[in-house]
Coordinates of C-alpha atoms in Angstrom, one line a residue:
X1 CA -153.8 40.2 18.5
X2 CA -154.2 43.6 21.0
X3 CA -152.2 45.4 18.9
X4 CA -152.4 47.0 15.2
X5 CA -149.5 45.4 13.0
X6 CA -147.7 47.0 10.3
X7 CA -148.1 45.1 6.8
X8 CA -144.8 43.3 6.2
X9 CA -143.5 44.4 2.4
X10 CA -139.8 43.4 2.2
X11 CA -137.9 45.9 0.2
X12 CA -136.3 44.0 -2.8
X13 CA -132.8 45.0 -2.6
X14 CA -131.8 43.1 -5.5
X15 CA -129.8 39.9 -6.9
X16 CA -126.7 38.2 -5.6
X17 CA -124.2 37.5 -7.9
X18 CA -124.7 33.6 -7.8
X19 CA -128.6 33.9 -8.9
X20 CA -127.3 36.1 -11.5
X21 CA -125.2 33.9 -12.8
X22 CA -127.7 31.5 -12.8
X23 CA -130.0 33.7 -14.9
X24 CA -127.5 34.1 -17.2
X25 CA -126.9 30.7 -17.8
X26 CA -130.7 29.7 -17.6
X27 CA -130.8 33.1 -20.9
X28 CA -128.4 30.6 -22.4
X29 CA -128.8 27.3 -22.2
X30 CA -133.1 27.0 -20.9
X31 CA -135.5 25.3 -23.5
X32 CA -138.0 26.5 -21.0
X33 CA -139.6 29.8 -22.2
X34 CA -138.1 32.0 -19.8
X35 CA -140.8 34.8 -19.7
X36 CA -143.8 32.4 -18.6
X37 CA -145.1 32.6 -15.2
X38 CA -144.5 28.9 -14.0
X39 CA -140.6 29.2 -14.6
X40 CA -140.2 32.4 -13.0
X41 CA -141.9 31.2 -10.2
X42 CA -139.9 28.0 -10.0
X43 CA -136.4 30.2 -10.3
X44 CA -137.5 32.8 -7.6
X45 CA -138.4 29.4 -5.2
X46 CA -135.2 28.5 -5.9
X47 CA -133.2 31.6 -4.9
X48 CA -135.2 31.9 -1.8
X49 CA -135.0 28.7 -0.2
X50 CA -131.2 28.6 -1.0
X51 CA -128.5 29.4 1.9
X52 CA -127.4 32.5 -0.4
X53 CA -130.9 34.2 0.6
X54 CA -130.5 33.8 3.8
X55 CA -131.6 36.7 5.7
X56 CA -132.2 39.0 2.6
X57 CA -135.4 40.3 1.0
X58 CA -137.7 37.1 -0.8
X59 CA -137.6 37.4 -4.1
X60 CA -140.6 37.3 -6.6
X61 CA -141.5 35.6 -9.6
X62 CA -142.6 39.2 -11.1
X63 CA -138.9 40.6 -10.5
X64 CA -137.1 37.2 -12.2
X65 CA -139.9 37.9 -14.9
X66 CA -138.8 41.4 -15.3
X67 CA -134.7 40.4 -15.4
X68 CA -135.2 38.0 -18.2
X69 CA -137.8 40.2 -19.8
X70 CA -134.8 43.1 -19.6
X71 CA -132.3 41.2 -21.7
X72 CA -134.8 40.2 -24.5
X73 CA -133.2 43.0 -26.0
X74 CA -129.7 41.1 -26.0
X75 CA -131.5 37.6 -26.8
X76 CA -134.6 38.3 -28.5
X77 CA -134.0 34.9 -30.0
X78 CA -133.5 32.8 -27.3
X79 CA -136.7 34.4 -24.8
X80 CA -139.7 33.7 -25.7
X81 CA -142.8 35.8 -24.5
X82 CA -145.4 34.0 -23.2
X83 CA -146.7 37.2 -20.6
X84 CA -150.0 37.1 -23.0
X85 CA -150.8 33.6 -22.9
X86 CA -154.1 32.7 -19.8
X87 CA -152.6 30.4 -16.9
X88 CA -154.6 28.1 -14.8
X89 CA -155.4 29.4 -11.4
X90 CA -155.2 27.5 -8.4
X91 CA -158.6 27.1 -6.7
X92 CA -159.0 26.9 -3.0
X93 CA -159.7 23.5 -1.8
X94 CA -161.9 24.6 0.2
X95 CA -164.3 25.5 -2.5
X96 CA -163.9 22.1 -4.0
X97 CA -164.2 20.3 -1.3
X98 CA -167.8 19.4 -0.1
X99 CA -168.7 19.5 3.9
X100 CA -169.3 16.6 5.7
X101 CA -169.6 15.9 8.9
X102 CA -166.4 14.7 8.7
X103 CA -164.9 17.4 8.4
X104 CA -166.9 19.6 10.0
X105 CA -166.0 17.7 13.3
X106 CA -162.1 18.6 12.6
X107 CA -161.5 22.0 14.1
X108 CA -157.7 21.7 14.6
X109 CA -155.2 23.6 12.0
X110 CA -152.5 21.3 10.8
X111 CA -148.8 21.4 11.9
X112 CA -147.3 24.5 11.3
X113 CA -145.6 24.5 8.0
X114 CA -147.9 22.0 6.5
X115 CA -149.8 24.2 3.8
X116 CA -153.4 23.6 2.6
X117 CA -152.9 23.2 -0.9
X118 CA -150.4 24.4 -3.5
X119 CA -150.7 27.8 -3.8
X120 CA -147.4 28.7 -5.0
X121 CA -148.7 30.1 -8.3
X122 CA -150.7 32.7 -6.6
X123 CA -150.2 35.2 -3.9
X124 CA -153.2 35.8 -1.4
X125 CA -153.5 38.7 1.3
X126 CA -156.1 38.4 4.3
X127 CA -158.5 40.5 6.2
X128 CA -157.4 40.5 9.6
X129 CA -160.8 40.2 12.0
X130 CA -158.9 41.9 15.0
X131 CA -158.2 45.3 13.0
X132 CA -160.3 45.1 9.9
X133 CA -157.0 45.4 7.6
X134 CA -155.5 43.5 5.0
X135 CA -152.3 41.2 5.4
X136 CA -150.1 39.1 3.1
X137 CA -150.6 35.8 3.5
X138 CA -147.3 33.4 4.0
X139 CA -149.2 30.0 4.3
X140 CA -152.4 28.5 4.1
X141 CA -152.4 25.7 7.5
X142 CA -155.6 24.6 7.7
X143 CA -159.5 24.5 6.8
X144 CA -162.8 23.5 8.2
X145 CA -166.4 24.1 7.3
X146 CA -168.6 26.1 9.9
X147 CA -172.0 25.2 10.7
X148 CA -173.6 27.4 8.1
X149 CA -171.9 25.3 4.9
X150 CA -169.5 27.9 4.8
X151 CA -165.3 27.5 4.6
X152 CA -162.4 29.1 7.0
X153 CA -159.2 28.8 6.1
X154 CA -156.4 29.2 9.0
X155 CA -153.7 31.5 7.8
X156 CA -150.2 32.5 9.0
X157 CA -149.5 36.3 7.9
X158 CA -146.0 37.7 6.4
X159 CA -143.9 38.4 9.3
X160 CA -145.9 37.0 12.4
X161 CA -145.5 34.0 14.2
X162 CA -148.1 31.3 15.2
X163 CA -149.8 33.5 17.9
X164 CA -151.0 35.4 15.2
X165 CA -152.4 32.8 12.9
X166 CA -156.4 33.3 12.3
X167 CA -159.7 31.2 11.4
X168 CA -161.2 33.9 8.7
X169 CA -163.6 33.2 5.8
X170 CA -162.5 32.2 2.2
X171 CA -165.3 34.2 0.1
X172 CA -165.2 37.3 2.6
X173 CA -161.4 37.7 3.5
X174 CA -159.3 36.0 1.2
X175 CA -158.4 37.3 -2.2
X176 CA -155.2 37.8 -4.9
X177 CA -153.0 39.8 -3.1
X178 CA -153.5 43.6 -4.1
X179 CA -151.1 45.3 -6.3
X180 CA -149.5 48.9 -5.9
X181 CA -150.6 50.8 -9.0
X182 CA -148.2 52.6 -11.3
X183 CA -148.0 56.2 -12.6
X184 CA -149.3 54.8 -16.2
X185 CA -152.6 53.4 -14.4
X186 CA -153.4 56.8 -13.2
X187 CA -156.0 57.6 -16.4
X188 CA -157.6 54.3 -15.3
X189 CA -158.7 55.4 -12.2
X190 CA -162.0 57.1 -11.7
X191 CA -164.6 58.2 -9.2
X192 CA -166.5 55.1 -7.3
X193 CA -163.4 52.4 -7.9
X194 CA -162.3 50.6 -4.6
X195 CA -158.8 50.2 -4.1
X196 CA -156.6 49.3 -1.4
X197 CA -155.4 52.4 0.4
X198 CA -152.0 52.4 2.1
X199 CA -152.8 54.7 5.9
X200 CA -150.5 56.1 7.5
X201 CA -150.6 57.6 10.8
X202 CA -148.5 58.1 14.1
X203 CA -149.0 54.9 15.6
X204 CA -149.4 52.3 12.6
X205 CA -149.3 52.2 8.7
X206 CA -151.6 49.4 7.3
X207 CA -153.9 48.6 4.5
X208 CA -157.1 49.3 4.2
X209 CA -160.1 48.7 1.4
X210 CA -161.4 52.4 0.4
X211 CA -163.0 54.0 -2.6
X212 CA -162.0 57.1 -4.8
X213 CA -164.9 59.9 -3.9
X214 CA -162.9 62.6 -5.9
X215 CA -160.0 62.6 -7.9
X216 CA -157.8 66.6 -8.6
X217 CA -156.2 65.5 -11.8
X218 CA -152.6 67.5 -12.2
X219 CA -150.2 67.7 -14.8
X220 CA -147.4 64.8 -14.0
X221 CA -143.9 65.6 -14.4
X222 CA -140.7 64.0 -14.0
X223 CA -141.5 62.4 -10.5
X224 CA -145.0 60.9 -11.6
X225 CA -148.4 61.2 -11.1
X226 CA -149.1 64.1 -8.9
X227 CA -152.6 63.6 -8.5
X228 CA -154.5 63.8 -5.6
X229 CA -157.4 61.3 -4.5
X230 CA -160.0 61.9 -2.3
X231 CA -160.7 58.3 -1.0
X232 CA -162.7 57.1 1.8
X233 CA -162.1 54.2 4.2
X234 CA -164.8 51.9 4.1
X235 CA -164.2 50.3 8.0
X236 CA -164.7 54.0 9.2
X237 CA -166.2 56.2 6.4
X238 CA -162.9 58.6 7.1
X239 CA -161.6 60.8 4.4
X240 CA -158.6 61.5 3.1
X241 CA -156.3 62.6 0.2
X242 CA -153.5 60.6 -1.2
X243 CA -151.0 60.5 -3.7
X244 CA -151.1 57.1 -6.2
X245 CA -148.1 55.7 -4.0
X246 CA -150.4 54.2 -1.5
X247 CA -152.8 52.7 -3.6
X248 CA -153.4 49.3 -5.2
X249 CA -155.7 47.8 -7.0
X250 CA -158.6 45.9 -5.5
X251 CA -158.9 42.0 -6.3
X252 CA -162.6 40.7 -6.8
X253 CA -163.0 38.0 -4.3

C-alpha cells in the first residue's frame, strides 16, 4: 500500500421503491418487532444483496431502523420499540479461541469471501499499519496467533481489493466502527476526550484518532453547532481546528 487511501463512506441516497414497499408491508403484516436491531439488520441484508441494489449505496440497519421508527407515528400500535433493550455482542473468535500450535503453524488467510465469523451484527473499522489511519472493515478473512500469544486478524477494507488486505492486531487495531457525532452531542464533548478526526488536506482525506485540547464554544443557530475544536492528531502531535462535522466518537477497544 504506497499510497494514502481515502476512507470509503457511501453516500445513502435513499430507498427504491420495491424496498419500500417491502417496508410497508413488513409495518403491516411483521409479528417481528420492527424497531429491534436483529430485524433491521436482516431487512437491510436483504436490500443489499438483492439485484435492485445493484450498483447503489449499501444500505444500513441504522437507516431501516430509522424508516420504521419514522412511521411509529402512523402505527404506534403495530411498532414496537425495543431501541432500549441490551443486545448480545458478537465476540471475536479470535479471543475465544485458545493458540495452539496448531494454529499457530497456519499463516494462510482463507479464500476470499470466506469471513472469520459472523459479524453481521456489528460493524468494525481498522487501523491501517501502512498510514496509521482508520478504515472500515468489509470482511473479516482470516486469523492466526503470533509467537507472543497474541491474535491478527486479516481484513479486507471498504472499497479495496485483495492487494490491500492486511495482517493487523485484534486488541490494538480493531474496534466498533466510529460514529460521526451530531449537533445534540456537542455539550458532551469536553477537553481531553479522543475522538476520531476526519483530515482533510490537498492530497488525501482520512481518519485519524486525535483528542480535543481546546474547545471555542459558540452560540448554534439554524445550521448547527458552530463550535470550533482544537484537536490534536495523535500519529503526529499536529494541531488543528475543526467544526463537529468531522468528528466521531472514539470506540474503546
Amino acid at each position: 500500500m504506497d499510497r494514502l487511501r481515502p476512507r470509503q463512506r457511501p453516500v445513502f441516497t435513499g430507498f427504491t421503491e420495491p424496498e419500500v414497499e417491502k417496508m410497508e408491508k413488513l409495518l403491516v403484516e411483521s409479528k417481528e418487532e420492527l424497531l429491534s436491531k436483529e430485524f433491521c439488520q436482516k431487512v437491510a441484508k436483504s436490500f443489499n444483496i438483492s439485484a435492485g441494489r445493484a450498483g447503489k449505496p449499501i444500505i444500513k440497519w441504522t437507516l431501516v431502523h430509522s424508516w420504521f421508527k419514522s412511521r411509529q407515528q402512523d402505527n404506534p400500535s403495530k411498532i414496537a420499540s425495543s431501541a432500549n433493550v441490551p443486545k448480545k455482542k458478537v465476540l471475536f473468535v479470535p479471543e475465544a479461541c485458545p493458540p495452539t500450535k496448531e494454529r499457530e503453524s497456519s499463516q494462510e488467510p482463507r479464500e476470499a469471501g470466506e469471513k472469520l465469523s459472523d459479524l453481521s451484527e456489528l460493524e468494525f473499522e481498522a487501523r491501517s499499519s501502512k498510514d496509521g489511519a482508520w478504515y472500515d472493515v468489509e470482511m473479516f478473512l482470516a486469523h492466526r496467533f503470533i509467537s507472543s500469544g497474541e491474535a491478527e486478524v486479516c481484513v479486507r477494507f471498504v472499497g479495496f481489493g485483495a492487494e490491500e488486505d492486511e495482517w493487523v492486531n485484534v486488541k490494538k487495531a480493531v474496534r466498533e466502527r466510529s460514529v460521526p457525532l451530531e449537533h445534540s452531542d456537542c455539550h458532551k464533548l469536553k477537553g481531553g476526550d479522543l475522538v476520531l478526526c476526519f483530515q482533510e488536506r490537498r492530497d488525501q482525506a482520512i481518519y485519524y484518532d486525535a483528542h480535543i485540547v481546546e474547545i471555542q464554544r459558540r452560540m448554534h443557530d439554524i445550521r448547527g453547532c458552530r463550535c470550533l475544536f482544537l484537536i490534536r492528531y495523535n500519529h503526529d502531535n499536529t494541531e488543528e481546528r475543526v467544526r463537529l462535522r468531522r468528528l466521531c466518537t472514539r470506540p474503546t477497544f
